[in-house]
């Protein structure tokens, strides 16, 4: 999928993407299954479901990402950044418009699921297998993953269940597992906000390495410094709309002028 006009290879194309959430206004709890069944029956009969509220989370976003780019996503809370990443990863359907990807997109967030009752060691193995690594690859990279995460800097935590970890320790291990593999498209949602500055520096350096390995990296962060240190391009979203797409310094300067952040 080569871009013959610019000599670059596109990895993600978003073409007029709209994403709409439908939120049940009736509440949950007891009887919610009966209420859901009633809504399904009404829809099949062509009746309007008045209890559902629509939230237009992403509104007509279009862009093309290229191999070797690191792209930051900025915007105030609720601007649609994480929703857009989930759509690129194939986890959310579009209401209209299309997302095209070259290769397999991988989404890493601080809430990415690992097994809390299993040890860190077992989670490294399972996480590696889930990303498509074989056991020999995991074995060869295991110690690098542990060292990168810093889990064992204050004790043998890697042999303990993950439920004993702090949220920061868990997030660092998730990032270390994901960063151990080369990705066609890697999307990171706030992972660099966790941990101390030493871990953030390691994470930023690893993102630069992933770019050199011909992948594309998307980073959602509220830290403008992390975006500046790792990304060469920024998408600025507000209320689901793409306000600006351009070089990092230019877009962040405009964002800071507008928001004071």
mmCIF file of C-alpha atoms in Angstrom:
data_model
loop_
_atom_site.group_PDB
_atom_site.id
_atom_site.type_symbol
_atom_site.label_atom_id
_atom_site.label_comp_id
_atom_site.label_asym_id
_atom_site.label_seq_id
_atom_site.Cartn_x
_atom_site.Cartn_y
_atom_site.Cartn_z
ATOM 1 C CA UNK A 1 0.000 0.000 0.000
ATOM 2 C CA UNK A 2 2.583 2.544 -1.107
ATOM 3 C CA UNK A 3 1.954 6.273 -1.423
ATOM 4 C CA UNK A 4 3.450 6.879 -4.872
ATOM 5 C CA UNK A 5 2.953 10.654 -4.679
ATOM 6 C CA UNK A 6 5.084 11.142 -1.588
ATOM 7 C CA UNK A 7 7.213 8.013 -1.572
ATOM 8 C CA UNK A 8 5.910 7.096 1.870
ATOM 9 C CA UNK A 9 3.936 4.073 3.024
ATOM 10 C CA UNK A 10 0.569 4.818 4.663
ATOM 11 C CA UNK A 11 -0.294 2.633 7.659
ATOM 12 C CA UNK A 12 -3.606 4.170 8.812
ATOM 13 C CA UNK A 13 -6.176 6.094 6.784
ATOM 14 C CA UNK A 14 -9.183 7.635 8.515
ATOM 15 C CA UNK A 15 -11.746 8.754 5.942
ATOM 16 C CA UNK A 16 -14.497 11.035 7.304
ATOM 17 C CA UNK A 17 -14.889 8.920 10.457
ATOM 18 C CA UNK A 18 -17.955 9.411 12.644
ATOM 19 C CA UNK A 19 -18.407 7.430 15.872
ATOM 20 C CA UNK A 20 -21.670 7.518 17.812
ATOM 21 C CA UNK A 21 -22.269 5.960 21.230
ATOM 22 C CA UNK A 22 -25.781 4.925 22.161
ATOM 23 C CA UNK A 23 -26.337 5.260 25.889
ATOM 24 C CA UNK A 24 -29.313 3.688 27.630
ATOM 25 C CA UNK A 25 -31.036 6.364 29.654
ATOM 26 C CA UNK A 26 -33.099 3.858 31.623
ATOM 27 C CA UNK A 27 -30.366 2.876 34.064
ATOM 28 C CA UNK A 28 -29.173 -0.575 35.054
ATOM 29 C CA UNK A 29 -29.840 -2.783 38.002
ATOM 30 C CA UNK A 30 -32.725 -5.181 38.512
ATOM 31 C CA UNK A 31 -34.985 -5.610 35.525
ATOM 32 C CA UNK A 32 -32.472 -4.172 33.074
ATOM 33 C CA UNK A 33 -32.393 -7.404 31.028
ATOM 34 C CA UNK A 34 -36.187 -7.260 30.639
ATOM 35 C CA UNK A 35 -35.937 -3.618 29.624
ATOM 36 C CA UNK A 36 -33.248 -4.452 27.066
ATOM 37 C CA UNK A 37 -35.418 -7.205 25.584
ATOM 38 C CA UNK A 38 -38.332 -4.757 25.311
ATOM 39 C CA UNK A 39 -36.108 -2.304 23.431
ATOM 40 C CA UNK A 40 -35.008 -5.022 20.996
ATOM 41 C CA UNK A 41 -38.632 -5.995 20.328
ATOM 42 C CA UNK A 42 -39.614 -2.345 19.775
ATOM 43 C CA UNK A 43 -36.762 -1.858 17.285
ATOM 44 C CA UNK A 44 -37.791 -4.982 15.379
ATOM 45 C CA UNK A 45 -41.298 -3.562 15.129
ATOM 46 C CA UNK A 46 -39.878 -0.295 13.822
ATOM 47 C CA UNK A 47 -40.765 1.628 16.975
ATOM 48 C CA UNK A 48 -38.494 4.376 18.301
ATOM 49 C CA UNK A 49 -36.485 3.636 21.431
ATOM 50 C CA UNK A 50 -36.906 6.844 23.414
ATOM 51 C CA UNK A 51 -34.681 5.659 26.272
ATOM 52 C CA UNK A 52 -31.491 5.723 24.208
ATOM 53 C CA UNK A 53 -29.326 8.860 24.051
ATOM 54 C CA UNK A 54 -26.829 9.336 21.228
ATOM 55 C CA UNK A 55 -23.349 10.749 21.900
ATOM 56 C CA UNK A 56 -21.506 11.862 18.761
ATOM 57 C CA UNK A 57 -17.956 11.214 20.014
ATOM 58 C CA UNK A 58 -15.976 11.600 16.767
ATOM 59 C CA UNK A 59 -17.164 13.924 13.988
ATOM 60 C CA UNK A 60 -15.813 13.595 10.450
ATOM 61 C CA UNK A 61 -12.141 12.973 11.258
ATOM 62 C CA UNK A 62 -9.829 12.348 8.295
ATOM 63 C CA UNK A 63 -6.055 11.859 8.220
ATOM 64 C CA UNK A 64 -3.352 9.571 6.842
ATOM 65 C CA UNK A 65 -0.558 8.178 9.042
ATOM 66 C CA UNK A 66 2.693 6.931 7.530
ATOM 67 C CA UNK A 67 5.248 4.304 8.455
ATOM 68 C CA UNK A 68 7.976 5.707 10.693
ATOM 69 C CA UNK A 69 5.796 8.451 12.205
ATOM 70 C CA UNK A 70 5.058 9.022 15.868
ATOM 71 C CA UNK A 71 1.779 10.930 16.159
ATOM 72 C CA UNK A 72 0.512 12.585 19.317
ATOM 73 C CA UNK A 73 -3.179 13.064 20.048
ATOM 74 C CA UNK A 74 -4.037 16.046 22.219
ATOM 75 C CA UNK A 75 -7.249 17.700 23.379
ATOM 76 C CA UNK A 76 -9.214 18.377 26.517
ATOM 77 C CA UNK A 77 -11.065 15.593 28.361
ATOM 78 C CA UNK A 78 -13.869 14.128 26.293
ATOM 79 C CA UNK A 79 -12.446 15.345 22.988
ATOM 80 C CA UNK A 80 -12.556 11.876 21.402
ATOM 81 C CA UNK A 81 -8.869 10.891 21.518
ATOM 82 C CA UNK A 82 -9.273 7.466 23.149
ATOM 83 C CA UNK A 83 -12.428 6.758 21.134
ATOM 84 C CA UNK A 84 -10.543 7.385 17.903
ATOM 85 C CA UNK A 85 -7.750 5.007 18.959
ATOM 86 C CA UNK A 86 -10.285 2.299 19.768
ATOM 87 C CA UNK A 87 -11.779 2.690 16.303
ATOM 88 C CA UNK A 88 -8.346 2.397 14.670
ATOM 89 C CA UNK A 89 -7.749 -0.763 16.721
ATOM 90 C CA UNK A 90 -11.019 -2.214 15.417
ATOM 91 C CA UNK A 91 -12.651 -2.204 18.854
ATOM 92 C CA UNK A 92 -15.384 0.296 17.945
ATOM 93 C CA UNK A 93 -17.505 0.399 14.790
ATOM 94 C CA UNK A 94 -17.818 3.623 12.830
ATOM 95 C CA UNK A 95 -21.249 5.167 12.338
ATOM 96 C CA UNK A 96 -20.071 6.338 8.926
ATOM 97 C CA UNK A 97 -16.744 6.736 7.191
ATOM 98 C CA UNK A 98 -13.962 4.158 7.126
ATOM 99 C CA UNK A 99 -10.695 3.287 8.864
ATOM 100 C CA UNK A 100 -8.095 1.440 6.795
ATOM 101 C CA UNK A 101 -4.968 -0.087 8.359
ATOM 102 C CA UNK A 102 -1.919 -1.727 6.834
ATOM 103 C CA UNK A 103 -0.875 -4.463 9.266
ATOM 104 C CA UNK A 104 -2.167 -5.261 12.729
ATOM 105 C CA UNK A 105 -2.908 -2.327 15.067
ATOM 106 C CA UNK A 106 -2.218 -2.860 18.778
ATOM 107 C CA UNK A 107 -3.803 -0.688 21.485
ATOM 108 C CA UNK A 108 -2.033 -0.304 24.822
ATOM 109 C CA UNK A 109 -3.810 1.519 27.641
ATOM 110 C CA UNK A 110 -3.162 1.723 31.340
ATOM 111 C CA UNK A 111 -6.306 -0.367 31.848
ATOM 112 C CA UNK A 112 -5.232 -3.110 29.440
ATOM 113 C CA UNK A 113 -6.318 -6.399 30.930
ATOM 114 C CA UNK A 114 -3.777 -8.673 32.553
ATOM 115 C CA UNK A 115 -4.713 -11.434 35.001
ATOM 116 C CA UNK A 116 -4.610 -9.999 38.512
ATOM 117 C CA UNK A 117 -4.434 -13.389 40.239
ATOM 118 C CA UNK A 118 -1.451 -14.539 38.175
ATOM 119 C CA UNK A 119 2.148 -13.554 38.846
ATOM 120 C CA UNK A 120 3.900 -10.919 36.825
ATOM 121 C CA UNK A 121 6.008 -13.686 35.300
ATOM 122 C CA UNK A 122 2.930 -15.552 34.044
ATOM 123 C CA UNK A 123 1.448 -12.326 32.717
ATOM 124 C CA UNK A 124 4.605 -11.618 30.725
ATOM 125 C CA UNK A 125 4.239 -15.038 29.080
ATOM 126 C CA UNK A 126 0.506 -14.663 28.425
ATOM 127 C CA UNK A 127 0.891 -11.080 27.196
ATOM 128 C CA UNK A 128 3.633 -12.115 24.804
ATOM 129 C CA UNK A 129 1.559 -14.996 23.456
ATOM 130 C CA UNK A 130 -1.440 -12.688 23.024
ATOM 131 C CA UNK A 131 0.705 -10.365 20.887
ATOM 132 C CA UNK A 132 1.755 -13.238 18.637
ATOM 133 C CA UNK A 133 5.201 -14.015 20.037
ATOM 134 C CA UNK A 134 6.182 -17.660 20.365
ATOM 135 C CA UNK A 135 7.567 -19.105 23.584
ATOM 136 C CA UNK A 136 11.178 -18.900 22.414
ATOM 137 C CA UNK A 137 10.780 -15.180 21.639
ATOM 138 C CA UNK A 138 9.212 -14.566 25.042
ATOM 139 C CA UNK A 139 11.986 -16.518 26.767
ATOM 140 C CA UNK A 140 14.692 -14.538 24.970
ATOM 141 C CA UNK A 141 13.054 -11.175 25.785
ATOM 142 C CA UNK A 142 11.772 -12.005 29.267
ATOM 143 C CA UNK A 143 14.607 -10.473 31.278
ATOM 144 C CA UNK A 144 14.631 -7.323 29.130
ATOM 145 C CA UNK A 145 10.885 -6.917 29.786
ATOM 146 C CA UNK A 146 11.347 -7.273 33.549
ATOM 147 C CA UNK A 147 14.332 -4.918 33.607
ATOM 148 C CA UNK A 148 12.564 -2.328 31.454
ATOM 149 C CA UNK A 149 9.484 -2.320 33.699
ATOM 150 C CA UNK A 150 11.557 -1.787 36.838
ATOM 151 C CA UNK A 151 9.219 -4.161 38.691
ATOM 152 C CA UNK A 152 12.059 -5.832 40.579
ATOM 153 C CA UNK A 153 13.991 -2.719 41.550
ATOM 154 C CA UNK A 154 12.592 -2.878 45.110
ATOM 155 C CA UNK A 155 12.107 -6.623 45.512
ATOM 156 C CA UNK A 156 11.114 -9.774 43.665
ATOM 157 C CA UNK A 157 7.688 -8.477 42.616
ATOM 158 C CA UNK A 158 7.666 -10.308 39.291
ATOM 159 C CA UNK A 159 7.004 -13.559 41.186
ATOM 160 C CA UNK A 160 4.011 -12.080 43.064
ATOM 161 C CA UNK A 161 0.379 -11.872 41.870
ATOM 162 C CA UNK A 162 -0.390 -8.681 39.971
ATOM 163 C CA UNK A 163 -3.131 -7.803 42.467
ATOM 164 C CA UNK A 164 -0.294 -6.948 44.871
ATOM 165 C CA UNK A 165 1.080 -4.319 42.479
ATOM 166 C CA UNK A 166 0.397 -0.621 42.626
ATOM 167 C CA UNK A 167 -1.409 0.822 39.597
ATOM 168 C CA UNK A 168 1.863 2.339 38.416
ATOM 169 C CA UNK A 169 3.704 -0.978 38.606
ATOM 170 C CA UNK A 170 0.980 -2.697 36.610
ATOM 171 C CA UNK A 171 1.013 0.018 33.950
ATOM 172 C CA UNK A 172 4.806 -0.154 33.646
ATOM 173 C CA UNK A 173 4.672 -3.924 33.155
ATOM 174 C CA UNK A 174 1.944 -3.580 30.497
ATOM 175 C CA UNK A 175 4.026 -1.055 28.597
ATOM 176 C CA UNK A 176 7.168 -3.201 28.888
ATOM 177 C CA UNK A 177 5.336 -6.250 27.478
ATOM 178 C CA UNK A 178 3.849 -4.291 24.562
ATOM 179 C CA UNK A 179 7.120 -2.500 23.782
ATOM 180 C CA UNK A 180 9.041 -5.792 23.565
ATOM 181 C CA UNK A 181 7.524 -6.534 20.171
ATOM 182 C CA UNK A 182 7.776 -4.699 16.880
ATOM 183 C CA UNK A 183 4.350 -3.384 15.894
ATOM 184 C CA UNK A 184 2.876 -2.336 12.572
ATOM 185 C CA UNK A 185 0.774 0.247 14.422
ATOM 186 C CA UNK A 186 1.161 0.747 18.191
ATOM 187 C CA UNK A 187 -1.298 2.983 20.033
ATOM 188 C CA UNK A 188 -0.435 4.085 23.562
ATOM 189 C CA UNK A 189 -3.123 5.666 25.735
ATOM 190 C CA UNK A 190 -1.664 7.594 28.686
ATOM 191 C CA UNK A 191 0.913 4.881 29.495
ATOM 192 C CA UNK A 192 3.668 7.470 29.935
ATOM 193 C CA UNK A 193 1.695 9.274 32.630
ATOM 194 C CA UNK A 194 2.543 6.485 35.079
ATOM 195 C CA UNK A 195 5.782 5.873 36.897
ATOM 196 C CA UNK A 196 8.676 8.170 37.729
ATOM 197 C CA UNK A 197 10.662 10.327 35.354
ATOM 198 C CA UNK A 198 13.289 7.607 34.888
ATOM 199 C CA UNK A 199 10.653 5.222 33.505
ATOM 200 C CA UNK A 200 9.168 7.945 31.316
ATOM 201 C CA UNK A 201 12.596 8.579 29.770
ATOM 202 C CA UNK A 202 12.989 4.838 29.060
ATOM 203 C CA UNK A 203 9.495 4.745 27.534
ATOM 204 C CA UNK A 204 10.117 7.757 25.320
ATOM 205 C CA UNK A 205 13.400 6.256 24.086
ATOM 206 C CA UNK A 206 11.624 2.982 23.284
ATOM 207 C CA UNK A 207 8.944 4.828 21.274
ATOM 208 C CA UNK A 208 11.700 6.427 19.181
ATOM 209 C CA UNK A 209 13.177 2.951 18.589
ATOM 210 C CA UNK A 210 9.781 1.610 17.498
ATOM 211 C CA UNK A 211 9.548 4.410 14.938
ATOM 212 C CA UNK A 212 12.940 3.452 13.516
ATOM 213 C CA UNK A 213 11.754 -0.148 13.207
ATOM 214 C CA UNK A 214 9.335 1.048 10.498
ATOM 215 C CA UNK A 215 6.180 1.023 12.616
ATOM 216 C CA UNK A 216 3.767 3.841 13.385
ATOM 217 C CA UNK A 217 3.152 5.011 16.947
ATOM 218 C CA UNK A 218 0.127 6.951 18.239
ATOM 219 C CA UNK A 219 0.411 8.499 21.707
ATOM 220 C CA UNK A 220 -2.423 9.966 23.769
ATOM 221 C CA UNK A 221 -1.076 12.001 26.663
ATOM 222 C CA UNK A 222 -1.985 15.033 28.764
ATOM 223 C CA UNK A 223 1.745 15.764 29.066
ATOM 224 C CA UNK A 224 2.764 18.184 26.342
ATOM 225 C CA UNK A 225 6.396 17.468 27.230
ATOM 226 C CA UNK A 226 5.984 13.737 26.517
ATOM 227 C CA UNK A 227 4.355 14.589 23.185
ATOM 228 C CA UNK A 228 7.172 17.001 22.295
ATOM 229 C CA UNK A 229 9.854 14.490 23.279
ATOM 230 C CA UNK A 230 8.423 11.571 21.286
ATOM 231 C CA UNK A 231 6.221 12.787 18.421
ATOM 232 C CA UNK A 232 6.965 14.547 15.145
ATOM 233 C CA UNK A 233 3.307 15.190 14.319
ATOM 234 C CA UNK A 234 0.207 16.011 16.375
ATOM 235 C CA UNK A 235 -3.553 15.691 15.863
ATOM 236 C CA UNK A 236 -5.595 18.123 17.981
ATOM 237 C CA UNK A 237 -9.161 16.988 18.692
ATOM 238 C CA UNK A 238 -11.916 18.966 20.409
ATOM 239 C CA UNK A 239 -15.533 17.842 20.796
ATOM 240 C CA UNK A 240 -14.824 15.017 18.377
ATOM 241 C CA UNK A 241 -13.556 17.276 15.579
ATOM 242 C CA UNK A 242 -10.028 17.469 14.201
ATOM 243 C CA UNK A 243 -9.020 21.095 14.724
ATOM 244 C CA UNK A 244 -5.391 20.860 13.608
ATOM 245 C CA UNK A 245 -2.954 18.343 12.119
ATOM 246 C CA UNK A 246 0.680 19.306 11.714
ATOM 247 C CA UNK A 247 4.216 19.466 13.135
ATOM 248 C CA UNK A 248 4.409 18.928 16.894
ATOM 249 C CA UNK A 249 5.740 22.340 17.961
ATOM 250 C CA UNK A 250 3.271 24.202 15.756
ATOM 251 C CA UNK A 251 0.175 22.322 16.937
ATOM 252 C CA UNK A 252 1.094 22.283 20.637
ATOM 253 C CA UNK A 253 1.881 26.020 20.548
ATOM 254 C CA UNK A 254 -1.589 26.699 19.116
ATOM 255 C CA UNK A 255 -3.181 24.344 21.671
ATOM 256 C CA UNK A 256 -1.400 26.075 24.578
ATOM 257 C CA UNK A 257 -2.425 29.517 23.321
ATOM 258 C CA UNK A 258 -6.054 28.429 23.064
ATOM 259 C CA UNK A 259 -6.368 26.452 26.304
ATOM 260 C CA UNK A 260 -3.639 27.857 28.538
ATOM 261 C CA UNK A 261 -2.436 24.271 29.201
#
